[in-house]
Amino acid sequence: MTKKTKNRNKKSKDYSNQILKFLSKNTAKSFNYKQIAAALDITDTNGRNTIIKNLKTLAAQQTLEEVERGKYIINEQTNYYEGIIDMTQQKSAYLICEDLEDDVYISTNNLNKAFNGDLVRAYVYQRRKSKKPEAEVVEIIERNRTEFAGVVQMHKDFAFVVPMQNKVYVDFFVPKDKLGDAKDGEVVLIEMTDWSEKSKNPFAVVKKVLGKPGEHQTEIHAILAEYGLPVEFPVEVESYAQNIDTSITKEEISKRKDMRDVLTFTIDPKDAKDFDDALSFRQLDNGNYEIGVHIADVSHYLEEGTILDNEAYQRGTSVYLVDRVVPMLPEVLSNFACSLRPNEEKYTFSAVFELNDKAEIINQWFGRTVTLSDQRLAYEEAQYIIETEDTTIPEEISITGETQQIDSNVAQAVLTLNNLAVQLRTKRMAHGAISFDKVEVKFNLDEENNPVGVYFKEAKDANHLIEEFMLLANRKVAEFIGKQKKTFVYRIHDEPDQEKLFNLQGIVSKFGYKLNFKSPKTISHSLNQLLSDVRGKGEQNMVDTLAIRSMSKAAYSTDNIGHYGLAFDYYSHFTSPIRRYPDVMVHRLLQHYLDGGKSVNAETYEEKCGHCSNREVMATNAERDSIKYMQVKFMSEHIGEEFVGVISGVTEWGIYVEIIDNKCEGMIRTREIRDDYYTFDEKQYALVGEATGNTYQLGDEVIVKVKNTDLVQKHLDFSLVGKVKK
């Protein structure tokens, strides 16, 4: 082939996306091809001719409008949307936008340098022969983040940093003079500084060396860095907190309802250090019960607008990693001044209810109180009392590690409260609430924070007891303000996505289960039946996970649409202000309205709700990453060993298997299943062998061997031994 022919067949460059980006940033003015070429730094004749062609094509597509001969502006009337990028594990993404009915797919090629969580402007279009629309990013309005954790790959005069977060689809280029003390193979925290139009890779500078990959502190600090979680509080914030007057004064007590003489106790996990909530109990002369839900009065100490309040708001929530807590508040408040520790007087914000023996509410009261906890119980101790009605707690259950005698009045209160909680829960379920009692994976750690065992945490009666009274307080506080039609912070949960529910039905039907789609109530009842039916079976965790994924995400908002999952018309978060900032806002608003205050600005609080919702998602992701890391670390001691697992996911490139004994999930690559050539059957959620017809589908029990563990990518590789014979 001659050189001339080669050049003739060479595909000319397409500048459409760059044109759209430029015009979308300059919507007030029209431009001709020369002005656009100059702005894009295109000076050659071929390039200018290509721009002319691109402009005509975009105008024909009505993406651009030719306002006068040869002059164009972007057509803002159609197909342009602002939204958030939601990356997938496969490096493609979806555009999430309130103005669009469904999330819109974006291929990797059309991301145009956008990352997960970025706020972007995108062009939404319909491909030929495609039923669903797609989108292309034309402008990055705001970066979600600029800091990333990754592993250094050193070259002679520069380095690349390979991101640890698998949703980041490109490596970062770091010039030699921006590496600091980083060495080849080390984990570092980088800051992205630039990503020019012509560069394939973003430029970055190393901010901090985190350590060697695979080491515990390195990996945990990488997770902290990845999500922008601070290791400690700024000095000035800690100093401010230390200087707060935390004394209990007669003057302040006089402004509150004094409930120090009422029997009060806390029920929390054994290892809890901050106690948000306590219950008080007494029987009234009319035979009814007065039950107080007493919550730490954080807002008394956390004054609005202070550096401490600003820090708590920015954090939004405490984050619970496998080996540590990143608290929302400094320890002097979270573990001491605000914490409802036994035999200490505390300022509290309370919801006090009068209930009859049918768990019906006769009266209610909300306001600031002073309380004194008479007893601290662990969930295990309360459960022992519920199950045995015995007041002597054996040493293997006791918090102290020694046999403990519980006050008979406390024990009787626990039994009565449990009876009322069972009735409250029964009513809630009958009303359409969904019971997601998902098993939590926990680790036994040695002194070096190495996992030496895995155990599962399940909710029992004692957990439900506390849950029901916290739900009662949250619901009634929200209802009290909601019916006044005043701006408030609600915890909302929309109805489930129908398409996801149909997909769930397709999966669970293979196990003989069925959902009823007749109405929202029948959906919730059939979901509860499903969750009950799978309990204790191999497919339980998979079905629980898929059912949760079919639900909408709960969030904070001033726009009350109710809470579908709990079947409440009004719901808020009032009961955990030590670890959740929305609860602090709820306390402040409740007191403001109790004092006769006018309705506050809804827009201001909606913005705060959005921030808190985002921080909650971040915390969930960080917690999930730390669990995944610890699971991989645990399995690194079991390479070559065989386990029984359940197929929890099927894709064209492999099957995911969750080990029954420890809930650790790994992948078997399709190409490594040697007994046949397997293809992915999307309808069956299965890999099907072409010659044998053998299938591996969701829910199948298989035997796997641990092949490889990757602590940096938090990934497990399994090899397939075979199916479990029934």
PDB file of N, CA and C in Angstrom, residues 444-488:
ATOM      1  N   ASN A 444     -12.821 -11.738  65.114  1.00  0.00           N
ATOM      2  CA  ASN A 444     -11.999 -11.788  66.316  1.00  0.00           C
ATOM      3  C   ASN A 444     -10.589 -11.391  65.905  1.00  0.00           C
ATOM      4  N   LEU A 445     -10.057 -10.332  66.509  1.00  0.00           N
ATOM      5  CA  LEU A 445      -8.733  -9.830  66.145  1.00  0.00           C
ATOM      6  C   LEU A 445      -7.738 -10.100  67.260  1.00  0.00           C
ATOM      7  N   ASP A 446      -6.476 -10.395  66.864  1.00  0.00           N
ATOM      8  CA  ASP A 446      -5.434 -10.548  67.872  1.00  0.00           C
ATOM      9  C   ASP A 446      -4.841  -9.172  68.190  1.00  0.00           C
ATOM     10  N   GLU A 447      -3.761  -9.133  68.992  1.00  0.00           N
ATOM     11  CA  GLU A 447      -3.180  -7.860  69.416  1.00  0.00           C
ATOM     12  C   GLU A 447      -2.624  -7.053  68.257  1.00  0.00           C
ATOM     13  N   GLU A 448      -2.287  -7.718  67.153  1.00  0.00           N
ATOM     14  CA  GLU A 448      -1.754  -7.031  65.970  1.00  0.00           C
ATOM     15  C   GLU A 448      -2.856  -6.719  64.956  1.00  0.00           C
ATOM     16  N   ASN A 449      -4.106  -6.874  65.380  1.00  0.00           N
ATOM     17  CA  ASN A 449      -5.270  -6.646  64.517  1.00  0.00           C
ATOM     18  C   ASN A 449      -5.352  -7.621  63.345  1.00  0.00           C
ATOM     19  N   ASN A 450      -4.792  -8.791  63.514  1.00  0.00           N
ATOM     20  CA  ASN A 450      -4.940  -9.843  62.507  1.00  0.00           C
ATOM     21  C   ASN A 450      -6.217 -10.629  62.806  1.00  0.00           C
ATOM     22  N   PRO A 451      -7.011 -10.959  61.790  1.00  0.00           N
ATOM     23  CA  PRO A 451      -8.245 -11.718  62.034  1.00  0.00           C
ATOM     24  C   PRO A 451      -7.921 -13.181  62.343  1.00  0.00           C
ATOM     25  N   VAL A 452      -8.338 -13.633  63.507  1.00  0.00           N
ATOM     26  CA  VAL A 452      -8.081 -15.034  63.890  1.00  0.00           C
ATOM     27  C   VAL A 452      -9.378 -15.846  63.877  1.00  0.00           C
ATOM     28  N   GLY A 453     -10.483 -15.173  63.612  1.00  0.00           N
ATOM     29  CA  GLY A 453     -11.758 -15.876  63.542  1.00  0.00           C
ATOM     30  C   GLY A 453     -12.843 -14.971  62.998  1.00  0.00           C
ATOM     31  N   VAL A 454     -13.880 -15.595  62.450  1.00  0.00           N
ATOM     32  CA  VAL A 454     -15.035 -14.868  61.917  1.00  0.00           C
ATOM     33  C   VAL A 454     -16.268 -15.358  62.652  1.00  0.00           C
ATOM     34  N   TYR A 455     -17.128 -14.408  63.046  1.00  0.00           N
ATOM     35  CA  TYR A 455     -18.394 -14.814  63.643  1.00  0.00           C
ATOM     36  C   TYR A 455     -19.507 -13.923  63.094  1.00  0.00           C
ATOM     37  N   PHE A 456     -20.740 -14.374  63.285  1.00  0.00           N
ATOM     38  CA  PHE A 456     -21.888 -13.647  62.732  1.00  0.00           C
ATOM     39  C   PHE A 456     -22.722 -13.064  63.863  1.00  0.00           C
ATOM     40  N   LYS A 457     -23.122 -11.815  63.656  1.00  0.00           N
ATOM     41  CA  LYS A 457     -23.926 -11.117  64.646  1.00  0.00           C
ATOM     42  C   LYS A 457     -25.366 -11.051  64.152  1.00  0.00           C
ATOM     43  N   GLU A 458     -26.275 -11.657  64.904  1.00  0.00           N
ATOM     44  CA  GLU A 458     -27.684 -11.659  64.529  1.00  0.00           C
ATOM     45  C   GLU A 458     -28.509 -10.920  65.575  1.00  0.00           C
ATOM     46  N   ALA A 459     -29.548 -10.242  65.115  1.00  0.00           N
ATOM     47  CA  ALA A 459     -30.432  -9.522  66.024  1.00  0.00           C
ATOM     48  C   ALA A 459     -31.336 -10.503  66.759  1.00  0.00           C
ATOM     49  N   LYS A 460     -31.390 -10.364  68.094  1.00  0.00           N
ATOM     50  CA  LYS A 460     -32.270 -11.197  68.916  1.00  0.00           C
ATOM     51  C   LYS A 460     -33.289 -10.305  69.628  1.00  0.00           C
ATOM     52  N   ASP A 461     -34.041 -10.875  70.559  1.00  0.00           N
ATOM     53  CA  ASP A 461     -35.111 -10.124  71.226  1.00  0.00           C
ATOM     54  C   ASP A 461     -34.602  -8.850  71.884  1.00  0.00           C
ATOM     55  N   ALA A 462     -33.437  -8.916  72.538  1.00  0.00           N
ATOM     56  CA  ALA A 462     -32.893  -7.734  73.219  1.00  0.00           C
ATOM     57  C   ALA A 462     -32.597  -6.612  72.231  1.00  0.00           C
ATOM     58  N   ASN A 463     -32.078  -6.982  71.052  1.00  0.00           N
ATOM     59  CA  ASN A 463     -31.833  -5.979  70.009  1.00  0.00           C
ATOM     60  C   ASN A 463     -33.151  -5.374  69.522  1.00  0.00           C
ATOM     61  N   HIS A 464     -34.153  -6.245  69.335  1.00  0.00           N
ATOM     62  CA  HIS A 464     -35.453  -5.764  68.864  1.00  0.00           C
ATOM     63  C   HIS A 464     -36.128  -4.873  69.912  1.00  0.00           C
ATOM     64  N   LEU A 465     -35.889  -5.180  71.194  1.00  0.00           N
ATOM     65  CA  LEU A 465     -36.460  -4.367  72.266  1.00  0.00           C
ATOM     66  C   LEU A 465     -36.002  -2.910  72.119  1.00  0.00           C
ATOM     67  N   ILE A 466     -34.684  -2.729  72.034  1.00  0.00           N
ATOM     68  CA  ILE A 466     -34.143  -1.377  71.881  1.00  0.00           C
ATOM     69  C   ILE A 466     -34.603  -0.772  70.558  1.00  0.00           C
ATOM     70  N   GLU A 467     -34.554  -1.556  69.490  1.00  0.00           N
ATOM     71  CA  GLU A 467     -34.933  -1.062  68.169  1.00  0.00           C
ATOM     72  C   GLU A 467     -36.356  -0.514  68.173  1.00  0.00           C
ATOM     73  N   GLU A 468     -37.294  -1.238  68.773  1.00  0.00           N
ATOM     74  CA  GLU A 468     -38.694  -0.817  68.725  1.00  0.00           C
ATOM     75  C   GLU A 468     -38.926   0.495  69.451  1.00  0.00           C
ATOM     76  N   PHE A 469     -38.268   0.695  70.596  1.00  0.00           N
ATOM     77  CA  PHE A 469     -38.485   1.943  71.324  1.00  0.00           C
ATOM     78  C   PHE A 469     -37.749   3.113  70.680  1.00  0.00           C
ATOM     79  N   MET A 470     -36.624   2.840  70.018  1.00  0.00           N
ATOM     80  CA  MET A 470     -35.960   3.902  69.251  1.00  0.00           C
ATOM     81  C   MET A 470     -36.823   4.280  68.044  1.00  0.00           C
ATOM     82  N   LEU A 471     -37.392   3.279  67.361  1.00  0.00           N
ATOM     83  CA  LEU A 471     -38.282   3.550  66.229  1.00  0.00           C
ATOM     84  C   LEU A 471     -39.506   4.350  66.681  1.00  0.00           C
ATOM     85  N   LEU A 472     -40.025   4.003  67.844  1.00  0.00           N
ATOM     86  CA  LEU A 472     -41.191   4.707  68.378  1.00  0.00           C
ATOM     87  C   LEU A 472     -40.871   6.181  68.601  1.00  0.00           C
ATOM     88  N   ALA A 473     -39.723   6.452  69.219  1.00  0.00           N
ATOM     89  CA  ALA A 473     -39.327   7.843  69.477  1.00  0.00           C
ATOM     90  C   ALA A 473     -39.098   8.590  68.164  1.00  0.00           C
ATOM     91  N   ASN A 474     -38.380   7.975  67.252  1.00  0.00           N
ATOM     92  CA  ASN A 474     -38.101   8.611  65.956  1.00  0.00           C
ATOM     93  C   ASN A 474     -39.398   8.935  65.208  1.00  0.00           C
ATOM     94  N   ARG A 475     -40.324   7.983  65.216  1.00  0.00           N
ATOM     95  CA  ARG A 475     -41.584   8.159  64.487  1.00  0.00           C
ATOM     96  C   ARG A 475     -42.440   9.254  65.119  1.00  0.00           C
ATOM     97  N   LYS A 476     -42.557   9.231  66.426  1.00  0.00           N
ATOM     98  CA  LYS A 476     -43.464  10.166  67.099  1.00  0.00           C
ATOM     99  C   LYS A 476     -42.916  11.595  67.114  1.00  0.00           C
ATOM    100  N   VAL A 477     -41.601  11.758  67.185  1.00  0.00           N
ATOM    101  CA  VAL A 477     -41.006  13.095  67.083  1.00  0.00           C
ATOM    102  C   VAL A 477     -41.287  13.670  65.699  1.00  0.00           C
ATOM    103  N   ALA A 478     -41.081  12.842  64.651  1.00  0.00           N
ATOM    104  CA  ALA A 478     -41.320  13.293  63.275  1.00  0.00           C
ATOM    105  C   ALA A 478     -42.795  13.625  63.053  1.00  0.00           C
ATOM    106  N   GLU A 479     -43.671  12.816  63.602  1.00  0.00           N
ATOM    107  CA  GLU A 479     -45.116  13.026  63.452  1.00  0.00           C
ATOM    108  C   GLU A 479     -45.546  14.307  64.169  1.00  0.00           C
ATOM    109  N   PHE A 480     -44.980  14.553  65.349  1.00  0.00           N
ATOM    110  CA  PHE A 480     -45.305  15.724  66.170  1.00  0.00           C
ATOM    111  C   PHE A 480     -45.024  17.024  65.409  1.00  0.00           C
ATOM    112  N   ILE A 481     -43.865  17.083  64.732  1.00  0.00           N
ATOM    113  CA  ILE A 481     -43.517  18.281  63.959  1.00  0.00           C
ATOM    114  C   ILE A 481     -44.183  18.256  62.594  1.00  0.00           C
ATOM    115  N   GLY A 482     -44.225  17.086  61.959  1.00  0.00           N
ATOM    116  CA  GLY A 482     -44.781  16.965  60.615  1.00  0.00           C
ATOM    117  C   GLY A 482     -46.209  17.434  60.532  1.00  0.00           C
ATOM    118  N   LYS A 483     -47.002  17.128  61.547  1.00  0.00           N
ATOM    119  CA  LYS A 483     -48.411  17.533  61.537  1.00  0.00           C
ATOM    120  C   LYS A 483     -48.592  19.033  61.761  1.00  0.00           C
ATOM    121  N   GLN A 484     -47.506  19.694  62.207  1.00  0.00           N
ATOM    122  CA  GLN A 484     -47.531  21.158  62.341  1.00  0.00           C
ATOM    123  C   GLN A 484     -47.155  21.841  61.025  1.00  0.00           C
ATOM    124  N   LYS A 485     -46.766  21.016  60.022  1.00  0.00           N
ATOM    125  CA  LYS A 485     -46.406  21.532  58.693  1.00  0.00           C
ATOM    126  C   LYS A 485     -45.210  22.482  58.755  1.00  0.00           C
ATOM    127  N   LYS A 486     -44.257  22.195  59.626  1.00  0.00           N
ATOM    128  CA  LYS A 486     -43.052  23.015  59.741  1.00  0.00           C
ATOM    129  C   LYS A 486     -41.854  22.265  59.172  1.00  0.00           C
ATOM    130  N   THR A 487     -40.878  23.022  58.694  1.00  0.00           N
ATOM    131  CA  THR A 487     -39.677  22.413  58.100  1.00  0.00           C
ATOM    132  C   THR A 487     -38.999  21.519  59.114  1.00  0.00           C
ATOM    133  N   PHE A 488     -38.657  20.298  58.675  1.00  0.00           N
ATOM    134  CA  PHE A 488     -38.035  19.325  59.585  1.00  0.00           C
ATOM    135  C   PHE A 488     -37.116  18.413  58.788  1.00  0.00           C
TER     136      PHE A 488
END
